[in-house]
Amino acid sequence: MNAWPDADGKIIARYLGRLRLRCPISRISYRQALRSFQNVVVRQQYQCTQVNRKVLEIWLSECTAIWARSTLLHHARIVNRFLDFLVEEAFIVSNPIADLRAEYHAKSDKAIVRALLAPDPDQALEALRQFRRSAAFSATSCAITSL
């Protein structure tokens, strides 16, 4: 497992170098979002294997005072993709947003972030839960409705 977060920001710079950003201002916005997230990880003294729901909730709560909700949701999407990059590069074990999405069978990452922003995140996440229909249930319900 490689070391992240890094003090010099080289991992963020490497990630930004991979992106095909059309506008130079985008790079500044992306860097701002990623550094703010990394700063929370450093401040909370999380190790690379401990980037979890708690650190996401702390980052989101701190950023609600700074950014409009639409900006915060956009920056959360940037952080989510960065977390995917960190997983691919073996800097972290898993992306906590992807983990929550899989656990609650949510339709989107944005829904997970909105749930984490709710006054009661546990209840909001449970409300997202999408129960998967089994193949037998689907076949049975189709047979019943066709009668």
CSV table of C-alpha atoms in Angstrom, one decimal:
chain,number,residue,atom,x,y,z
A,1,MET,CA,0.0,0.0,0.0
A,2,ASN,CA,1.4,3.4,-1.0
A,3,ALA,CA,1.4,6.4,1.2
A,4,TRP,CA,-1.5,8.8,1.0
A,5,PRO,CA,-2.2,11.6,2.0
A,6,ASP,CA,1.1,13.1,0.8
A,7,ALA,CA,2.4,16.4,2.1
A,8,ASP,CA,3.6,17.7,-1.2
A,9,GLY,CA,0.4,17.2,-3.2
A,10,LYS,CA,2.1,15.1,-5.9
A,11,ILE,CA,-0.6,12.5,-5.9
A,12,ILE,CA,-3.3,15.1,-6.5
A,13,ALA,CA,-1.1,16.7,-9.2
A,14,ARG,CA,-0.6,13.2,-10.9
A,15,TYR,CA,-4.4,12.7,-10.8
A,16,LEU,CA,-5.1,16.1,-12.3
A,17,GLY,CA,-2.5,15.4,-15.0
A,18,ARG,CA,-4.5,12.4,-16.1
A,19,LEU,CA,-7.7,14.4,-16.6
A,20,ARG,CA,-8.6,16.1,-19.8
A,21,LEU,CA,-9.8,19.4,-18.4
A,22,ARG,CA,-10.8,21.8,-21.1
A,23,CYS,CA,-10.5,25.0,-19.1
A,24,PRO,CA,-7.5,26.1,-17.0
A,25,ILE,CA,-9.8,27.3,-14.2
A,26,SER,CA,-11.2,23.7,-13.8
A,27,ARG,CA,-7.8,22.5,-12.6
A,28,ILE,CA,-7.9,25.2,-9.9
A,29,SER,CA,-11.4,24.1,-8.8
A,30,TYR,CA,-10.5,20.4,-8.8
A,31,ARG,CA,-7.3,21.1,-6.8
A,32,GLN,CA,-9.3,23.1,-4.3
A,33,ALA,CA,-11.8,20.4,-3.7
A,34,LEU,CA,-9.2,17.6,-3.5
A,35,ARG,CA,-6.9,19.6,-1.2
A,36,SER,CA,-9.8,20.4,1.1
A,37,PHE,CA,-10.7,16.7,1.4
A,38,GLN,CA,-7.0,15.7,1.9
A,39,ASN,CA,-6.7,18.3,4.6
A,40,VAL,CA,-9.6,16.8,6.5
A,41,VAL,CA,-8.0,13.3,6.2
A,42,VAL,CA,-4.7,14.7,7.6
A,43,ARG,CA,-6.4,16.7,10.4
A,44,GLN,CA,-8.4,13.7,11.5
A,45,GLN,CA,-5.2,11.6,11.4
A,46,TYR,CA,-6.7,8.9,9.2
A,47,GLN,CA,-4.3,6.5,7.7
A,48,CYS,CA,-4.7,5.5,4.0
A,49,THR,CA,-6.7,2.4,5.0
A,50,GLN,CA,-9.1,4.4,7.1
A,51,VAL,CA,-10.7,6.7,4.6
A,52,ASN,CA,-14.3,5.9,5.5
A,53,ARG,CA,-17.8,7.3,5.9
A,54,LYS,CA,-16.8,9.3,9.0
A,55,VAL,CA,-14.2,11.3,7.2
A,56,LEU,CA,-16.6,11.9,4.3
A,57,GLU,CA,-19.2,13.2,6.8
A,58,ILE,CA,-16.7,15.5,8.4
A,59,TRP,CA,-15.5,16.9,5.1
A,60,LEU,CA,-19.1,17.4,3.9
A,61,SER,CA,-20.1,19.2,7.1
A,62,GLU,CA,-17.1,21.5,6.9
A,63,CYS,CA,-17.8,22.3,3.3
A,64,THR,CA,-21.5,23.1,3.8
A,65,ALA,CA,-20.4,26.4,5.4
A,66,ILE,CA,-18.2,27.3,2.5
A,67,TRP,CA,-19.9,26.2,-0.7
A,68,ALA,CA,-23.4,26.3,-2.1
A,69,ARG,CA,-25.1,22.9,-2.1
A,70,SER,CA,-24.7,22.5,-5.9
A,71,THR,CA,-21.0,23.3,-5.7
A,72,LEU,CA,-20.6,20.9,-2.8
A,73,LEU,CA,-22.3,18.1,-4.8
A,74,HIS,CA,-20.0,18.8,-7.7
A,75,HIS,CA,-16.9,18.8,-5.5
A,76,ALA,CA,-18.1,15.6,-3.9
A,77,ARG,CA,-18.2,14.0,-7.4
A,78,ILE,CA,-14.7,15.2,-8.0
A,79,VAL,CA,-13.6,13.6,-4.7
A,80,ASN,CA,-15.4,10.4,-5.5
A,81,ARG,CA,-13.5,10.0,-8.8
A,82,PHE,CA,-10.3,10.9,-7.0
A,83,LEU,CA,-11.1,8.1,-4.4
A,84,ASP,CA,-11.6,5.7,-7.3
A,85,PHE,CA,-8.1,6.8,-8.6
A,86,LEU,CA,-6.6,6.2,-5.1
A,87,VAL,CA,-8.1,2.7,-5.1
A,88,GLU,CA,-6.7,1.9,-8.6
A,89,GLU,CA,-3.3,3.1,-7.6
A,90,ALA,CA,-3.4,1.1,-4.3
A,91,PHE,CA,-3.3,4.2,-2.1
A,92,ILE,CA,-6.5,3.2,-0.3
A,93,VAL,CA,-8.3,-0.1,0.1
A,94,SER,CA,-11.7,1.1,-1.1
A,95,ASN,CA,-13.8,4.1,-2.0
A,96,PRO,CA,-16.2,4.7,0.9
A,97,ILE,CA,-18.8,6.3,-1.5
A,98,ALA,CA,-18.7,3.2,-3.7
A,99,ASP,CA,-18.9,1.0,-0.6
A,100,LEU,CA,-22.0,2.8,0.7
A,101,ARG,CA,-23.6,2.7,-2.8
A,102,ALA,CA,-23.1,-1.1,-2.9
A,103,GLU,CA,-24.3,-1.6,0.7
A,104,TYR,CA,-27.5,0.3,0.2
A,105,HIS,CA,-28.0,-0.6,-3.4
A,106,ALA,CA,-28.3,3.1,-4.3
A,107,LYS,CA,-28.9,4.2,-7.8
A,108,SER,CA,-26.2,6.9,-7.8
A,109,ASP,CA,-23.2,8.3,-5.9
A,110,LYS,CA,-25.0,11.7,-5.7
A,111,ALA,CA,-27.8,10.1,-3.7
A,112,ILE,CA,-25.2,8.7,-1.3
A,113,VAL,CA,-23.7,12.2,-0.8
A,114,ARG,CA,-27.1,13.8,-0.4
A,115,ALA,CA,-27.9,11.1,2.3
A,116,LEU,CA,-24.7,11.9,4.1
A,117,LEU,CA,-25.7,15.6,4.1
A,118,ALA,CA,-29.0,14.8,5.7
A,119,PRO,CA,-29.7,15.6,9.4
A,120,ASP,CA,-29.9,11.9,10.0
A,121,PRO,CA,-27.6,10.2,7.5
A,122,ASP,CA,-28.4,6.6,8.7
A,123,GLN,CA,-32.1,7.1,8.1
A,124,ALA,CA,-31.5,8.8,4.8
A,125,LEU,CA,-29.2,5.9,3.7
A,126,GLU,CA,-31.8,3.4,4.7
A,127,ALA,CA,-34.4,5.3,2.6
A,128,LEU,CA,-32.1,4.8,-0.4
A,129,ARG,CA,-31.9,1.1,0.0
A,130,GLN,CA,-33.0,-0.5,-3.3
A,131,PHE,CA,-33.9,-4.1,-2.7
A,132,ARG,CA,-32.8,-6.4,-5.6
A,133,ARG,CA,-35.5,-8.6,-7.0
A,134,SER,CA,-34.4,-12.2,-7.4
A,135,ALA,CA,-34.9,-13.8,-10.8
A,136,ALA,CA,-37.5,-16.2,-9.3
A,137,PHE,CA,-39.5,-13.3,-7.9
A,138,SER,CA,-39.4,-11.4,-11.2
A,139,ALA,CA,-40.5,-14.5,-13.1
A,140,THR,CA,-43.3,-15.2,-10.7
A,141,SER,CA,-44.6,-11.6,-10.7
A,142,CYS,CA,-44.4,-11.5,-14.5
A,143,ALA,CA,-46.4,-14.8,-14.7
A,144,ILE,CA,-49.0,-13.4,-12.2
A,145,THR,CA,-49.5,-10.1,-14.1
A,146,SER,CA,-49.9,-11.9,-17.4
A,147,LEU,CA,-52.8,-13.9,-16.1
